[in-house]
Amino acid sequence: MKNVIDVKNLNLTYNANSQKPFYALKDVNLQVTDGDFVAIMGPSGSGKSSLLNVLASLQAPTNGEVLIDDQNIWQLNANQLAKFRGQKLGFIFQEYNLIESLSVFDNIALPLSLAKAPTATIKAAVNHVATLLHLTEQLNKFPSELSGGQKQRVAAARALVHQPKLIFGDEPTGALDSANAREMMNYLSKINAEQHISILMVTHDGFSASFANKIHFLSDGQIVQTLERGNQSRETFYRAVLDFLGTFEE
């Protein structure tokens, strides 16, 4: 199966010319196949956020290659990268990052509005993802009128509305209680399965990670272990994740 992400010998070094350089990422190699759901876990300072930022085109690496949909993103200039990001990538952040002065409809529509899509196209796309994520009754509301779970569903709808190739999640359940976290992960699983959109998610939460098909564990900027769900149920995989975390974090 085709790789939607192909990372080769990726390094990120801070203060590289100083006496005490910090190696945030060290020779990371990673593949995500088309339609896969992958989680990245690891303790604080392991490089999770650095890896996500580099893959999501938000921070340039020191060296190495990041190919997304066969495009080496760090060979693009700033304008090309912005266009690629707007067409191919979706983002879900822990803190929602909604614009308080815009309605739910306009928040969801933002990627298409920035791309100057026709009004009819925007309306159809927003209504489609709002139906998928059970947001049709909230479209005329503003973020201040929503619960945390609803806000995160709006963020997911915004990430999905332009039909990206890949969605990046940065602790997407970090600000949610357990019930809303479960609901959010069920929605992401549905998006992955039914829309065939690849998802790469950074999380500290074993429950959220258990919805993925594969979990990569980072330590000191390197992938040190990978767990694959295979044919296990999510519940069985969750127990395996917890068992592994018990030894990994000791």
Short mmCIF file of C-alpha atoms in Angstrom, two decimals:
data_model
loop_
_atom_site.label_atom_id
_atom_site.label_comp_id
_atom_site.label_asym_id
_atom_site.label_seq_id
_atom_site.Cartn_x
_atom_site.Cartn_y
_atom_site.Cartn_z
CA MET A 1 0.00 0.00 0.00
CA LYS A 2 1.18 3.52 -0.77
CA ASN A 3 2.76 5.62 1.98
CA VAL A 4 1.06 8.95 2.67
CA ILE A 5 3.98 9.85 4.98
CA ASP A 6 7.55 8.71 4.41
CA VAL A 7 10.15 10.08 6.84
CA LYS A 8 13.82 9.38 6.20
CA ASN A 9 16.70 10.03 8.61
CA LEU A 10 14.96 13.00 10.20
CA ASN A 11 16.93 15.13 12.65
CA LEU A 12 16.08 18.26 14.60
CA THR A 13 18.85 19.88 16.62
CA TYR A 14 18.69 23.04 18.69
CA ASN A 15 21.82 25.09 19.37
CA ALA A 16 23.68 22.87 16.95
CA ASN A 17 26.82 25.03 17.00
CA SER A 18 27.01 25.39 20.76
CA GLN A 19 28.89 23.27 23.24
CA LYS A 20 25.62 21.73 24.41
CA PRO A 21 23.41 20.99 21.38
CA PHE A 22 20.00 19.51 22.09
CA TYR A 23 18.90 16.67 19.81
CA ALA A 24 15.10 16.82 19.72
CA LEU A 25 14.87 14.19 16.94
CA LYS A 26 17.58 11.67 16.03
CA ASP A 27 17.54 9.80 12.72
CA VAL A 28 13.79 9.15 12.79
CA ASN A 29 12.42 6.89 10.07
CA LEU A 30 8.66 6.54 9.86
CA GLN A 31 6.04 5.47 7.35
CA VAL A 32 2.28 5.96 7.47
CA THR A 33 0.30 4.11 4.82
CA ASP A 34 -2.65 5.61 2.98
CA GLY A 35 -5.74 5.39 5.17
CA ASP A 36 -3.87 4.43 8.35
CA PHE A 37 -4.45 5.75 11.88
CA VAL A 38 -1.19 6.19 13.80
CA ALA A 39 -0.54 7.49 17.32
CA ILE A 40 2.72 8.87 18.71
CA MET A 41 3.35 8.48 22.43
CA GLY A 42 6.21 9.15 24.81
CA PRO A 43 7.12 10.97 28.03
CA SER A 44 7.52 14.74 28.24
CA GLY A 45 10.60 15.83 26.32
CA SER A 46 10.68 12.69 24.18
CA GLY A 47 10.21 14.61 20.92
CA LYS A 48 6.49 14.01 20.27
CA SER A 49 5.61 17.65 19.63
CA SER A 50 8.80 18.25 17.65
CA LEU A 51 8.02 15.31 15.38
CA LEU A 52 4.44 16.46 14.84
CA ASN A 53 5.53 20.02 14.08
CA VAL A 54 8.08 18.88 11.49
CA LEU A 55 5.68 16.45 9.81
CA ALA A 56 2.88 19.02 9.82
CA SER A 57 5.11 21.52 8.00
CA LEU A 58 5.15 23.88 10.99
CA GLN A 59 8.87 23.59 11.82
CA ALA A 60 11.78 22.86 9.51
CA PRO A 61 14.09 19.96 10.42
CA THR A 62 17.86 20.23 10.67
CA ASN A 63 18.16 17.54 8.01
CA GLY A 64 16.36 14.52 6.63
CA GLU A 65 13.37 14.09 4.35
CA VAL A 66 9.63 14.34 4.94
CA LEU A 67 7.54 13.12 2.01
CA ILE A 68 3.78 13.61 2.22
CA ASP A 69 1.77 12.21 -0.66
CA ASP A 70 5.11 11.84 -2.54
CA GLN A 71 6.00 15.50 -2.07
CA ASN A 72 9.18 16.41 -0.18
CA ILE A 73 7.59 19.25 1.77
CA TRP A 74 10.82 20.87 2.92
CA GLN A 75 11.92 21.43 -0.67
CA LEU A 76 8.93 23.73 -1.21
CA ASN A 77 9.19 27.50 -0.87
CA ALA A 78 6.97 29.33 1.63
CA ASN A 79 4.12 29.98 -0.83
CA GLN A 80 4.17 26.44 -2.17
CA LEU A 81 4.21 25.03 1.35
CA ALA A 82 1.26 27.18 2.41
CA LYS A 83 -0.72 26.00 -0.63
CA PHE A 84 0.21 22.37 0.03
CA ARG A 85 -0.81 22.69 3.68
CA GLY A 86 -4.15 24.24 2.72
CA GLN A 87 -4.96 21.54 0.19
CA LYS A 88 -3.56 18.36 1.71
CA LEU A 89 -3.49 18.74 5.51
CA GLY A 90 -5.99 19.18 8.31
CA PHE A 91 -5.20 20.06 11.93
CA ILE A 92 -6.93 19.37 15.25
CA PHE A 93 -5.37 21.08 18.27
CA GLN A 94 -5.85 20.51 21.99
CA GLU A 95 -7.07 24.07 22.55
CA TYR A 96 -9.51 24.02 19.59
CA ASN A 97 -8.11 27.27 18.04
CA LEU A 98 -11.55 28.46 17.00
CA ILE A 99 -12.15 32.10 16.10
CA GLU A 100 -14.56 33.44 18.70
CA SER A 101 -15.98 36.18 16.44
CA LEU A 102 -17.01 33.69 13.75
CA SER A 103 -20.03 31.40 13.80
CA VAL A 104 -19.58 27.64 13.86
CA PHE A 105 -20.42 27.57 10.14
CA ASP A 106 -17.73 30.14 9.34
CA ASN A 107 -15.16 28.43 11.57
CA ILE A 108 -15.70 25.14 9.76
CA ALA A 109 -15.68 26.86 6.37
CA LEU A 110 -12.39 28.67 7.01
CA PRO A 111 -10.07 26.41 4.94
CA LEU A 112 -12.39 26.65 1.94
CA SER A 113 -12.95 30.38 2.41
CA LEU A 114 -9.19 30.98 2.44
CA ALA A 115 -8.94 28.92 -0.75
CA LYS A 116 -11.65 31.14 -2.30
CA ALA A 117 -13.93 28.19 -3.03
CA PRO A 118 -17.35 29.00 -4.52
CA THR A 119 -20.10 29.77 -2.02
CA ALA A 120 -22.18 26.76 -3.10
CA THR A 121 -19.19 24.46 -2.65
CA ILE A 122 -18.53 25.84 0.83
CA LYS A 123 -22.14 25.46 1.92
CA ALA A 124 -22.37 21.87 0.67
CA ALA A 125 -19.08 20.86 2.26
CA VAL A 126 -19.87 22.46 5.63
CA ASN A 127 -23.32 20.88 5.75
CA HIS A 128 -21.80 17.49 4.89
CA VAL A 129 -19.21 17.48 7.70
CA ALA A 130 -21.68 19.05 10.14
CA THR A 131 -24.02 16.12 9.51
CA LEU A 132 -21.16 13.64 9.91
CA LEU A 133 -20.12 15.15 13.25
CA HIS A 134 -23.65 15.95 14.52
CA LEU A 135 -23.19 19.72 14.42
CA THR A 136 -26.09 20.84 12.24
CA GLU A 137 -27.93 22.42 15.15
CA GLN A 138 -24.84 24.40 16.20
CA LEU A 139 -23.96 25.98 12.83
CA ASN A 140 -25.42 29.40 13.69
CA LYS A 141 -23.94 29.49 17.20
CA PHE A 142 -20.61 30.97 18.29
CA PRO A 143 -17.80 29.12 20.08
CA SER A 144 -18.67 30.74 23.42
CA GLU A 145 -22.04 28.97 23.28
CA LEU A 146 -20.56 25.49 22.88
CA SER A 147 -19.37 22.81 25.28
CA GLY A 148 -15.78 21.57 25.13
CA GLY A 149 -16.83 18.45 23.26
CA GLN A 150 -18.77 20.49 20.72
CA LYS A 151 -15.82 22.83 20.21
CA GLN A 152 -13.54 19.89 19.48
CA ARG A 153 -16.05 18.50 16.99
CA VAL A 154 -16.07 21.89 15.26
CA ALA A 155 -12.27 21.74 15.13
CA ALA A 156 -12.51 18.25 13.62
CA ALA A 157 -15.07 19.45 11.07
CA ARG A 158 -12.78 22.33 10.09
CA ALA A 159 -9.92 19.86 9.62
CA LEU A 160 -12.10 17.65 7.45
CA VAL A 161 -14.10 20.13 5.36
CA HIS A 162 -11.60 20.47 2.50
CA GLN A 163 -11.14 16.68 2.24
CA PRO A 164 -7.44 16.62 3.15
CA LYS A 165 -5.15 13.69 2.50
CA LEU A 166 -3.99 13.65 6.10
CA ILE A 167 -5.17 14.95 9.49
CA PHE A 168 -2.72 15.79 12.27
CA GLY A 169 -3.98 15.68 15.84
CA ASP A 170 -2.09 17.39 18.66
CA GLU A 171 -3.49 15.97 21.92
CA PRO A 172 -7.03 16.20 20.45
CA THR A 173 -8.64 14.87 23.65
CA GLY A 174 -6.32 16.65 26.10
CA ALA A 175 -8.89 19.28 27.11
CA LEU A 176 -11.86 16.90 27.26
CA ASP A 177 -13.41 14.82 30.03
CA SER A 178 -13.55 11.05 29.60
CA ALA A 179 -17.01 10.96 28.01
CA ASN A 180 -16.19 13.65 25.45
CA ALA A 181 -12.78 12.08 24.82
CA ARG A 182 -14.44 8.77 23.96
CA GLU A 183 -16.93 10.54 21.69
CA MET A 184 -14.13 12.46 19.94
CA MET A 185 -12.10 9.31 19.34
CA ASN A 186 -15.15 7.50 17.99
CA TYR A 187 -15.65 10.37 15.52
CA LEU A 188 -12.00 10.26 14.45
CA SER A 189 -12.24 6.50 13.94
CA LYS A 190 -15.35 7.02 11.83
CA ILE A 191 -13.62 9.70 9.74
CA ASN A 192 -10.63 7.40 9.23
CA ALA A 193 -12.71 4.38 8.28
CA GLU A 194 -15.45 5.98 6.19
CA GLN A 195 -13.62 8.92 4.60
CA HIS A 196 -10.34 6.98 4.19
CA ILE A 197 -8.39 9.95 5.56
CA SER A 198 -5.08 9.12 7.22
CA ILE A 199 -4.63 10.35 10.79
CA LEU A 200 -1.43 10.92 12.76
CA MET A 201 -2.05 11.87 16.36
CA VAL A 202 0.23 12.81 19.24
CA THR A 203 -1.21 11.89 22.63
CA HIS A 204 -0.15 11.17 26.19
CA ASP A 205 -3.36 9.19 26.77
CA GLY A 206 -3.32 5.42 26.34
CA PHE A 207 -7.10 5.28 25.93
CA SER A 208 -7.04 7.70 22.99
CA ALA A 209 -4.02 5.94 21.47
CA SER A 210 -5.86 2.59 21.57
CA PHE A 211 -8.15 3.79 18.78
CA ALA A 212 -5.16 3.87 16.42
CA ASN A 213 -3.98 0.95 14.32
CA LYS A 214 -0.36 1.51 15.29
CA ILE A 215 1.43 3.32 18.11
CA HIS A 216 5.03 4.54 17.91
CA PHE A 217 6.74 5.26 21.22
CA LEU A 218 9.41 7.96 21.36
CA SER A 219 12.21 8.37 23.86
CA ASP A 220 15.02 10.93 23.59
CA GLY A 221 14.03 11.83 20.05
CA GLN A 222 13.97 8.27 18.71
CA ILE A 223 11.29 5.69 17.98
CA VAL A 224 12.12 2.91 20.43
CA GLN A 225 9.06 0.66 20.17
CA THR A 226 5.99 0.12 18.01
CA LEU A 227 2.75 -1.62 18.95
CA GLU A 228 0.33 -2.76 16.25
CA ARG A 229 -3.33 -3.43 16.91
CA GLY A 230 -3.78 -6.02 14.20
CA ASN A 231 -7.01 -7.97 14.68
CA GLN A 232 -7.32 -7.15 18.38
CA SER A 233 -10.41 -5.38 19.64
CA ARG A 234 -9.87 -1.83 20.81
CA GLU A 235 -10.44 -2.93 24.40
CA THR A 236 -7.81 -5.69 24.16
CA PHE A 237 -5.37 -3.31 22.49
CA TYR A 238 -5.98 -0.75 25.24
CA ARG A 239 -4.97 -3.30 27.86
CA ALA A 240 -1.82 -4.08 25.86
CA VAL A 241 -1.02 -0.35 25.67
CA LEU A 242 -1.46 0.05 29.42
CA ASP A 243 0.74 -2.99 30.09
CA PHE A 244 3.44 -1.58 27.85
CA LEU A 245 3.23 1.90 29.36
CA GLY A 246 3.72 0.36 32.79
CA THR A 247 7.14 -0.89 31.75
CA PHE A 248 8.03 1.87 29.28
CA GLU A 249 7.69 4.70 31.81
CA GLU A 250 9.48 2.97 34.70
#
